[in-house]
CSV table of C-alpha atoms in Angstrom, one decimal:
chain,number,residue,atom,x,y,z
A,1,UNK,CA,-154.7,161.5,-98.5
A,2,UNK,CA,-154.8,160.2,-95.2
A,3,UNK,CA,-156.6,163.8,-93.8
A,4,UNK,CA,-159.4,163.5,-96.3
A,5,UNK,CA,-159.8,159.3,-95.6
A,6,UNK,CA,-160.4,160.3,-92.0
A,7,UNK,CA,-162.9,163.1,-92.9
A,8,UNK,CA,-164.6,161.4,-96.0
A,9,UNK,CA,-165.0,158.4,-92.7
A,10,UNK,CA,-166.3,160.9,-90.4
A,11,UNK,CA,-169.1,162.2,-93.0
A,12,UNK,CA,-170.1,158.6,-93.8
A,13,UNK,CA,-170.5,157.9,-89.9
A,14,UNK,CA,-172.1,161.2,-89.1
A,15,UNK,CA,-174.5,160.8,-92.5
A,16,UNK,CA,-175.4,157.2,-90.9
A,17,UNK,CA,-175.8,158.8,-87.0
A,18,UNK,CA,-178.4,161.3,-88.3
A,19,UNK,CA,-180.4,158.9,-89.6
A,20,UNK,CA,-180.5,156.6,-86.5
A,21,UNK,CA,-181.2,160.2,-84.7
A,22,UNK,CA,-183.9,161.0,-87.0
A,23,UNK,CA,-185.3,157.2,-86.9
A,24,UNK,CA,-185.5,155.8,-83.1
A,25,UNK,CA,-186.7,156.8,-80.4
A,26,UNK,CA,-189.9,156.7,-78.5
A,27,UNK,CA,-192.0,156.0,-82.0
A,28,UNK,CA,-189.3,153.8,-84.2
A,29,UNK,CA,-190.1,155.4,-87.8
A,30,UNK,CA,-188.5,153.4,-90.7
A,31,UNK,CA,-185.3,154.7,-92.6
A,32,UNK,CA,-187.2,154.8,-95.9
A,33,UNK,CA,-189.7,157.3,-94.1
A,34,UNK,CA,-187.7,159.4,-92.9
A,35,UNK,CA,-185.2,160.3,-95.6
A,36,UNK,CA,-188.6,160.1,-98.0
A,37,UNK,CA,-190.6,163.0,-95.5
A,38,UNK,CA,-186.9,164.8,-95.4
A,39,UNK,CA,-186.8,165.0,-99.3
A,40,UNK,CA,-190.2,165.7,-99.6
A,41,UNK,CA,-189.7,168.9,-97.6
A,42,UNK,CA,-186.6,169.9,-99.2
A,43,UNK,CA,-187.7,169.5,-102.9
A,44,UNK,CA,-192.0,169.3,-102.7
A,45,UNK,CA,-193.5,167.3,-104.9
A,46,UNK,CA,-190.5,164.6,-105.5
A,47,UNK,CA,-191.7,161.7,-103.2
A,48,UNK,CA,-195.6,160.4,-103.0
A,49,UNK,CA,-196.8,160.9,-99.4
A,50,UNK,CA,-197.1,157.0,-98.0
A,51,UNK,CA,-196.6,158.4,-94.3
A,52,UNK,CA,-198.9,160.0,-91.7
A,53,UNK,CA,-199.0,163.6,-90.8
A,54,UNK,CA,-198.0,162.7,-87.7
A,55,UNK,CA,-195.1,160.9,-88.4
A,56,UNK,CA,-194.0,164.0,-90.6
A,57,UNK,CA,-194.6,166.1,-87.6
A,58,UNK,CA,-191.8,164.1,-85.2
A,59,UNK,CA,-189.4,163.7,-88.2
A,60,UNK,CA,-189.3,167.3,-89.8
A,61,UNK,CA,-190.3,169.2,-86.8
A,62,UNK,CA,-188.9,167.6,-83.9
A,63,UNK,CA,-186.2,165.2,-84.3
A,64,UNK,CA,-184.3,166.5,-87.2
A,65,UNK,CA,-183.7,169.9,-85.8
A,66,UNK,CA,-183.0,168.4,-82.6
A,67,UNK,CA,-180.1,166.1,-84.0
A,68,UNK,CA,-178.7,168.9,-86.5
A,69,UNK,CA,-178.2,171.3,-83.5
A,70,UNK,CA,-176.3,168.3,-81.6
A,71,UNK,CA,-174.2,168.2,-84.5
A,72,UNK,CA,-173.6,171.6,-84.8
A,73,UNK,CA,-173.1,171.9,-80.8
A,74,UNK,CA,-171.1,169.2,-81.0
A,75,UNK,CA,-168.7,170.2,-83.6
A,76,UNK,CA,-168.4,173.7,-82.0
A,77,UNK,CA,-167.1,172.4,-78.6
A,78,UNK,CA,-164.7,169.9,-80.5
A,79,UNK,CA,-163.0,172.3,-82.1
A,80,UNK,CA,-163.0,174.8,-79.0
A,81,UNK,CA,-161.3,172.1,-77.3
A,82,UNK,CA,-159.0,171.2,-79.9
A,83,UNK,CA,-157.7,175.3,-80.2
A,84,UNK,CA,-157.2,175.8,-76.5
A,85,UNK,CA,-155.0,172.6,-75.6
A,86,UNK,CA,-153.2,173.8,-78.3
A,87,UNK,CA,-152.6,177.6,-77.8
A,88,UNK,CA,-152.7,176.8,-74.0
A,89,UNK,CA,-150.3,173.8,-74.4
A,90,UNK,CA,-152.7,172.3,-71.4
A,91,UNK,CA,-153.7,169.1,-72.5
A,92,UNK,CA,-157.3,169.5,-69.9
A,93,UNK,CA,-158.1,172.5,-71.6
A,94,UNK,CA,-161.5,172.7,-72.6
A,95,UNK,CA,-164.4,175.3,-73.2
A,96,UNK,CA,-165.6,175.3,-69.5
A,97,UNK,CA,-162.2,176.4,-68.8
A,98,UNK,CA,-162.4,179.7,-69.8
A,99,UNK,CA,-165.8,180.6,-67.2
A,100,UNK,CA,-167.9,180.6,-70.6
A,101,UNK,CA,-169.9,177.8,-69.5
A,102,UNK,CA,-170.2,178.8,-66.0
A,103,UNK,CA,-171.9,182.7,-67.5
A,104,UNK,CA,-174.2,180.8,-70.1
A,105,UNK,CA,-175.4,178.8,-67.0
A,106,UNK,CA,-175.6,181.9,-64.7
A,107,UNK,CA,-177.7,184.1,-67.9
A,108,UNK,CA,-179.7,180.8,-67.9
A,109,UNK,CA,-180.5,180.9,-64.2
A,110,UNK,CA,-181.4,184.6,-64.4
A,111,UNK,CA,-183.9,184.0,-66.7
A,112,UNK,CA,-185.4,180.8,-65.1
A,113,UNK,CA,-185.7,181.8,-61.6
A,114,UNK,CA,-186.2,185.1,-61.7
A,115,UNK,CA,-187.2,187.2,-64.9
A,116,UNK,CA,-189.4,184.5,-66.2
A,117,UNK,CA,-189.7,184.3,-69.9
A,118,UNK,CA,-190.3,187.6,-70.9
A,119,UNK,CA,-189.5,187.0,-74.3
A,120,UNK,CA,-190.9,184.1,-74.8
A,121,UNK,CA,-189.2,180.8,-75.7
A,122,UNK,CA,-186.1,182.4,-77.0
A,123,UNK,CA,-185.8,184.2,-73.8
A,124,UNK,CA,-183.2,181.1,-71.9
A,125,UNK,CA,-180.6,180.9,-75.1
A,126,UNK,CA,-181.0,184.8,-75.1
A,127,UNK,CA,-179.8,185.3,-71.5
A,128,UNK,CA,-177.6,182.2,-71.5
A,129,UNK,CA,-175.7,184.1,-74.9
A,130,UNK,CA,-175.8,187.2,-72.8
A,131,UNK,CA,-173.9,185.9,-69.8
A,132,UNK,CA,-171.9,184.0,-72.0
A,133,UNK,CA,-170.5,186.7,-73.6
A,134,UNK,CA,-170.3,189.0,-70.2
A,135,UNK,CA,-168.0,185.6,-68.9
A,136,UNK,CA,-166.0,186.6,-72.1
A,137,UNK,CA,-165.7,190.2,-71.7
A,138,UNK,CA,-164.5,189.6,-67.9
A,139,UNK,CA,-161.5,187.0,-69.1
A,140,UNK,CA,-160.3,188.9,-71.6
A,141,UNK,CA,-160.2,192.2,-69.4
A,142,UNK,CA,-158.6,190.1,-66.7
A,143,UNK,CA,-156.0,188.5,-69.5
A,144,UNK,CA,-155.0,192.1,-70.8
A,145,UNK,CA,-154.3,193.1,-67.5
A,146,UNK,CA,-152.2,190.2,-65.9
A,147,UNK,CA,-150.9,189.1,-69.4
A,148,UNK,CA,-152.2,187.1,-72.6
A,149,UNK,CA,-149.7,184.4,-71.7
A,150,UNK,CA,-151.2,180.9,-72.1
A,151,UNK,CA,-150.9,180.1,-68.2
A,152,UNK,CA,-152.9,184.0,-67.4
A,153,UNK,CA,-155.4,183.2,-69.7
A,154,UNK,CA,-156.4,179.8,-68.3
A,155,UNK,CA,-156.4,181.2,-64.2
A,156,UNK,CA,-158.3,184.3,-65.4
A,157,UNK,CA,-161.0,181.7,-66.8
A,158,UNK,CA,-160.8,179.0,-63.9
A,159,UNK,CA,-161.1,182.3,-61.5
A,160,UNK,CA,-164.7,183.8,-63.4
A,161,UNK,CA,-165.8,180.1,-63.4
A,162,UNK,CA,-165.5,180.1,-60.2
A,163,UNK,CA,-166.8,183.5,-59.4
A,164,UNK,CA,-169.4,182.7,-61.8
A,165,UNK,CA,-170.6,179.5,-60.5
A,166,UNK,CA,-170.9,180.6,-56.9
A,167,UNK,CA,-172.9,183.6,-58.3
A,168,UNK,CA,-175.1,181.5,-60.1
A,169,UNK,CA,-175.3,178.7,-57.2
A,170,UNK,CA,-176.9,181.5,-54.9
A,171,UNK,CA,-179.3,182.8,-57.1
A,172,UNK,CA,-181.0,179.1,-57.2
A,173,UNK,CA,-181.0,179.2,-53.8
A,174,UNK,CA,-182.7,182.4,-53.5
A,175,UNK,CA,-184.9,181.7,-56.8
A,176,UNK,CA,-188.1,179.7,-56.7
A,177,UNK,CA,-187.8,175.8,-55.7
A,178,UNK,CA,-190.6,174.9,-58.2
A,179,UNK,CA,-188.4,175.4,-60.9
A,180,UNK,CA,-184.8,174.9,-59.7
A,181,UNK,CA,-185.7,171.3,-61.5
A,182,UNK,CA,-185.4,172.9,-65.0
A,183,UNK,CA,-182.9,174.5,-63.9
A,184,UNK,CA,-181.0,171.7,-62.7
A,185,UNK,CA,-181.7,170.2,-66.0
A,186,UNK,CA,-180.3,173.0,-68.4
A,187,UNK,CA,-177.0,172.9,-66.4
A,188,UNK,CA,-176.9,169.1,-66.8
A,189,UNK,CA,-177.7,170.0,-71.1
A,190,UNK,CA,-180.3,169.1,-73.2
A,191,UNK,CA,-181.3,170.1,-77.0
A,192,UNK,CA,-185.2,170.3,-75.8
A,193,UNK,CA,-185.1,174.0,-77.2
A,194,UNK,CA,-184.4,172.8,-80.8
A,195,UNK,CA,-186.3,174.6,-83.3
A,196,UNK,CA,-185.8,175.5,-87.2
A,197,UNK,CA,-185.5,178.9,-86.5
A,198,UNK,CA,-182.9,178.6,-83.7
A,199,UNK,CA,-180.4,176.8,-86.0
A,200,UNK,CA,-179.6,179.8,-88.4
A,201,UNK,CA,-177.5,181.3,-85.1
A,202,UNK,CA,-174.8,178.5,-83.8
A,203,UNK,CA,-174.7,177.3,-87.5
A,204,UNK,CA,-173.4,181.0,-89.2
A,205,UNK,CA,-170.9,181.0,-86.2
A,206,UNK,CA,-169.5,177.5,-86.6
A,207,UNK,CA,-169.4,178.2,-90.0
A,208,UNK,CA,-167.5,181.4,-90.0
A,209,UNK,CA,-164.8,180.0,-86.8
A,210,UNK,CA,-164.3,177.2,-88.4
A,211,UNK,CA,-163.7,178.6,-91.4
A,212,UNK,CA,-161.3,180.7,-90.0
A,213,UNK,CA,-159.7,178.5,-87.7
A,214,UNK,CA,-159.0,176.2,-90.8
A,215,UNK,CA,-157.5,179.2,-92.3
A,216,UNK,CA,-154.8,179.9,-89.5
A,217,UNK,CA,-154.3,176.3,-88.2
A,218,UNK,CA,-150.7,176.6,-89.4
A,219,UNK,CA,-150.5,179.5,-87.0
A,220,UNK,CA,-151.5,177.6,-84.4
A,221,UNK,CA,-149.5,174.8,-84.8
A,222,UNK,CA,-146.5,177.4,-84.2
A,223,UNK,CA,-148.1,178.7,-81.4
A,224,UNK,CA,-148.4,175.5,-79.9
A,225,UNK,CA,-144.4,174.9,-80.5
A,226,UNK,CA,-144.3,177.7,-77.9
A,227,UNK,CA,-143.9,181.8,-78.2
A,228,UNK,CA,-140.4,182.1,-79.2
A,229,UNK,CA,-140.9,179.8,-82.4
A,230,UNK,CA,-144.2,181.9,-83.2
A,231,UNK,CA,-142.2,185.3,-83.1
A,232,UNK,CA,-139.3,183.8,-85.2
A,233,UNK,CA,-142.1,183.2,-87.8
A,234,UNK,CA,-143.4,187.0,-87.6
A,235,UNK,CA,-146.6,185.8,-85.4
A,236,UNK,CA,-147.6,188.7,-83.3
A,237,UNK,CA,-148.2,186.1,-80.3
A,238,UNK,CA,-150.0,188.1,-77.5
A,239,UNK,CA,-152.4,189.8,-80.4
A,240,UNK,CA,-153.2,186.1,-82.2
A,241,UNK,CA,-153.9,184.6,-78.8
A,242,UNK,CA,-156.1,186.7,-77.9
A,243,UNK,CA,-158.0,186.4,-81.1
A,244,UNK,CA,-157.9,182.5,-80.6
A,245,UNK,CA,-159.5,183.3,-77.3
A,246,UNK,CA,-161.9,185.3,-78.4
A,247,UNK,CA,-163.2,183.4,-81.5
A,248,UNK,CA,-163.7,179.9,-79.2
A,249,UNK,CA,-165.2,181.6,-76.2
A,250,UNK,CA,-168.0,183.1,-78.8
A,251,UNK,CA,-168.5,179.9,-80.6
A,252,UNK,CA,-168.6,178.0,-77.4
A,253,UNK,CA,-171.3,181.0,-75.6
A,254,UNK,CA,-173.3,180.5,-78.9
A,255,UNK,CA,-173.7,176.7,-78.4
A,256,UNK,CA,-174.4,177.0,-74.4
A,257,UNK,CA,-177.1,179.3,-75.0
A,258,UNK,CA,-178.9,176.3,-76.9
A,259,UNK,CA,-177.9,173.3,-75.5
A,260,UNK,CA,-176.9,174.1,-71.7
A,261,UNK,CA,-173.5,172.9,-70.4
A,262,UNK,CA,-172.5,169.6,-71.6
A,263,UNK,CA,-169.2,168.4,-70.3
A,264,UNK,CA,-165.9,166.4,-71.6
A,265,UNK,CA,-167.0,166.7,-76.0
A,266,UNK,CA,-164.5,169.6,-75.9
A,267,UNK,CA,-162.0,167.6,-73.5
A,268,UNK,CA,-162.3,164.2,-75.2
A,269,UNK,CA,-162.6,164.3,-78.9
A,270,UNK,CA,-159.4,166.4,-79.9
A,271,UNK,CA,-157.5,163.7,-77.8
A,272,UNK,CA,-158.7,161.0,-79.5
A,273,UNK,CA,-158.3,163.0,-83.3
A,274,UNK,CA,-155.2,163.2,-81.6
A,275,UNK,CA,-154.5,159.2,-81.7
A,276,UNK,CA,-155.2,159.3,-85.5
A,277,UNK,CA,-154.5,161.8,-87.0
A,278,UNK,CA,-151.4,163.4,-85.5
A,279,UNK,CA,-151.0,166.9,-84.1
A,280,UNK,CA,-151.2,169.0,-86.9
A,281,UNK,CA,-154.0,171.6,-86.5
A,282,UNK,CA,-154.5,171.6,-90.5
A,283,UNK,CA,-155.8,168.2,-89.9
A,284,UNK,CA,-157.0,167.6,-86.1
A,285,UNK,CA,-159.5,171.2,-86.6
A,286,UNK,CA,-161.8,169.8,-89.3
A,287,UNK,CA,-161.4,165.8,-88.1
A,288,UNK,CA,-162.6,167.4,-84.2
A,289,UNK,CA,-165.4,169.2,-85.9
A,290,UNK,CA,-166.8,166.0,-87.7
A,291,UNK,CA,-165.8,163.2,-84.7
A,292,UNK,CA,-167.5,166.2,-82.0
A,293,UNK,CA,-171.0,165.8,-84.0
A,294,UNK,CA,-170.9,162.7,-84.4
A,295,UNK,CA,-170.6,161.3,-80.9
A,296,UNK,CA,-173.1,164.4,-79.6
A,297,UNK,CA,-176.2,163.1,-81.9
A,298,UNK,CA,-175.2,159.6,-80.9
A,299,UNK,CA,-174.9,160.5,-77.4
A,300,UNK,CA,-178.4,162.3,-77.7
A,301,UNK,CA,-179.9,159.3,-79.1
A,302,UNK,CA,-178.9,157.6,-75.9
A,303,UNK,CA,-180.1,160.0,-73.8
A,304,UNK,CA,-183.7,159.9,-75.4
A,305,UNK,CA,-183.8,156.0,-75.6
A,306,UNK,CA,-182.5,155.0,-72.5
A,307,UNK,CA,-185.3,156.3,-70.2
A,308,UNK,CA,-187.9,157.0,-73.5
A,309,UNK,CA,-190.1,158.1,-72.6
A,310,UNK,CA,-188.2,160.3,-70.1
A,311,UNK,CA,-185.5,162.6,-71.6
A,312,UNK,CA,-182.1,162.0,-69.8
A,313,UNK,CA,-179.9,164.9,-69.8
A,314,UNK,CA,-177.3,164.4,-72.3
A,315,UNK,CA,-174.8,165.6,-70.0
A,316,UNK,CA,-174.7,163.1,-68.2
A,317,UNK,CA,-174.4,160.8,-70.9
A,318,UNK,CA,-171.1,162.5,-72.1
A,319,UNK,CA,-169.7,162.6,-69.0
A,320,UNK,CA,-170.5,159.0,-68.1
A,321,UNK,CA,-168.9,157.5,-72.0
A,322,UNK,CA,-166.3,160.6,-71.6
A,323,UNK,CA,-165.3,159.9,-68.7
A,324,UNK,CA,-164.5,156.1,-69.4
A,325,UNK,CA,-163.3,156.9,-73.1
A,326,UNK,CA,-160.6,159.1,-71.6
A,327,UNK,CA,-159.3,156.9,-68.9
A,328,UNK,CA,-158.9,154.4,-71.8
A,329,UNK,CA,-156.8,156.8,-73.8
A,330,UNK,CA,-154.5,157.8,-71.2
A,331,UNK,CA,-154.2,153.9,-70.6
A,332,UNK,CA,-153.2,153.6,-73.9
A,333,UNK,CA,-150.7,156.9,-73.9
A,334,UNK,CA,-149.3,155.4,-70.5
């Protein structure tokens, strides 16, 4: 009862966030508008057009998309974050621990500076996913060969962030200076790149990892109890772990590829489920998902209405709120 009070709370909040989303911004548009254009494009012919074609334009085709994938983007690293600190047992664990953030940023960078966008708009997510999932490739060749222990899988990641970052650090300096600026501004994260047809691709993978993270959160909460209690309960450890790490570092290449590298969601949220709702996995995985959208879309609200009609990167937005929200919680913990 408690689980679904927290969750049926989280839907209200996030139902009420994408409407603010949706409604300000540079060009305020009224609630009733917007929820009248959005069922008007779901279901044609239900609502009389009172609203410009304009106004229909910012709502349907830019703003809504644009919150949706925050949401989704959001969610994703949530619930990345909430997996890892558990199968890690590292309360800092977070998706740019594993180097995954560090290759979306370096496929990003390739395509940028120095292939250009040779397949059109699509081309930055498309190289970002790429390096993404080479950053995941090298980790989990690294893991098998040092060992799938929690400790071995979070050095091999810190190490190809590392390796990654410095590779990626040099190709800026060797790139073009006239566009190290959008650069700059990918790596800081922004949902710019938001389109309808983008959304099919981080929403089937949330989807399908969440679904299946949901599925074997009681496996992970014995996993978190440490190895030997996993094995007592017939959990091939070393084999699950490395599924774990393979499911999060997708979803979380999926959602760098469209949103660029946006810090301390994964981190933050899963701590403050945490204060809530316990530490069982059944509950904390679905509560991260819904609390990790929520404070994304809010968070890019802020970002486009605090220097409107400049767009802030959102990253630093969430690592400015992040950054204070956590010292408050380990205040608290203290």
């Amino acid at each position: 009862m408690r689980t679904l009070f927290f969750l049926f709370g989280a839907l209200l909040l996030l139902c009420l966030a994408v409407t603010a989303g949706v409604s300000l911004g540079t060009a305020p548009i009224p609630v009733e508008t917007v929820w009248s254009i959005i069922v008007e494009r779901i279901v044609p012919g239900s609502v009389e057009p009172f609203w410009s074609a304009g106004r229909e334009n910012i709502v349907w085709d830019v703003r809504l998309p644009r919150v949706l994938l925050a949401g989704l983007v959001g969610a994703g690293l949530a619930v990345t974050g909430a997996v890892l600190q558990s199968v890690t047992r590292n309360p800092l664990a977070d998706p740019h621990l594993l180097g995954v953030s560090a290759g979306g940023a370096l496929g990003a960078i390739v395509a940028l500076l120095h292939t250009g966008l040779i397949l059109g708009l699509a081309t930055v997510p498309l190289f970002a996913f790429a390096g993404a999932l080479a950053a995941t490739a090298l980790v989990a060749f690294i893991a098998r060969v040092l060992g799938t222990g929690a400790d071995r899988l979070v050095l091999s990641g810190v190490a190809v962030a590392f390796t990654l970052t410095a590779v990626g650090n040099l190709l800026i300096f060797l790139g073009d200076p006239r566009a190290v600026h959008s650069v700059i501004f990918w790596m800081l994260g922004g949902l710019g790149l938001a389109q309808w047809q983008h959304l099919a691709y981080p929403g089937l993978v949330l989807a399908l990892s969440l679904a299946w993270l949901i599925i074997r959160a009681r496996e992970i909460n014995a996993l978190a109890m440490g190895d030997e209690t996993a094995m007592t309960l017939g959990i091939p450890v070393r084999r699950f772990r490395l599924m774990l790490f393979v499911v999060t570092a997708l979803l979380t290449g999926v959602m760098v590829a469209f949103s660029g590298a946006i810090g301390f969601i994964g981190l933050m949220i899963p701590h403050f489920v945490r204060l809530f709702a316990g530490s069982d996995n059944v509950r904390v995985i679905p509560l991260s998902a819904g609390c990790g959208a929520l404070v994304l879309i809010l968070a890019d609200l802020v970002a486009r209405v605090a220097m409107a009609p400049e767009d802030m990167p959102i990253g630093v937005v969430t690592g400015l709120a992040g950054g204070v929200a956590f010292i408050a919680i380990l205040k608290r913990r203290g």
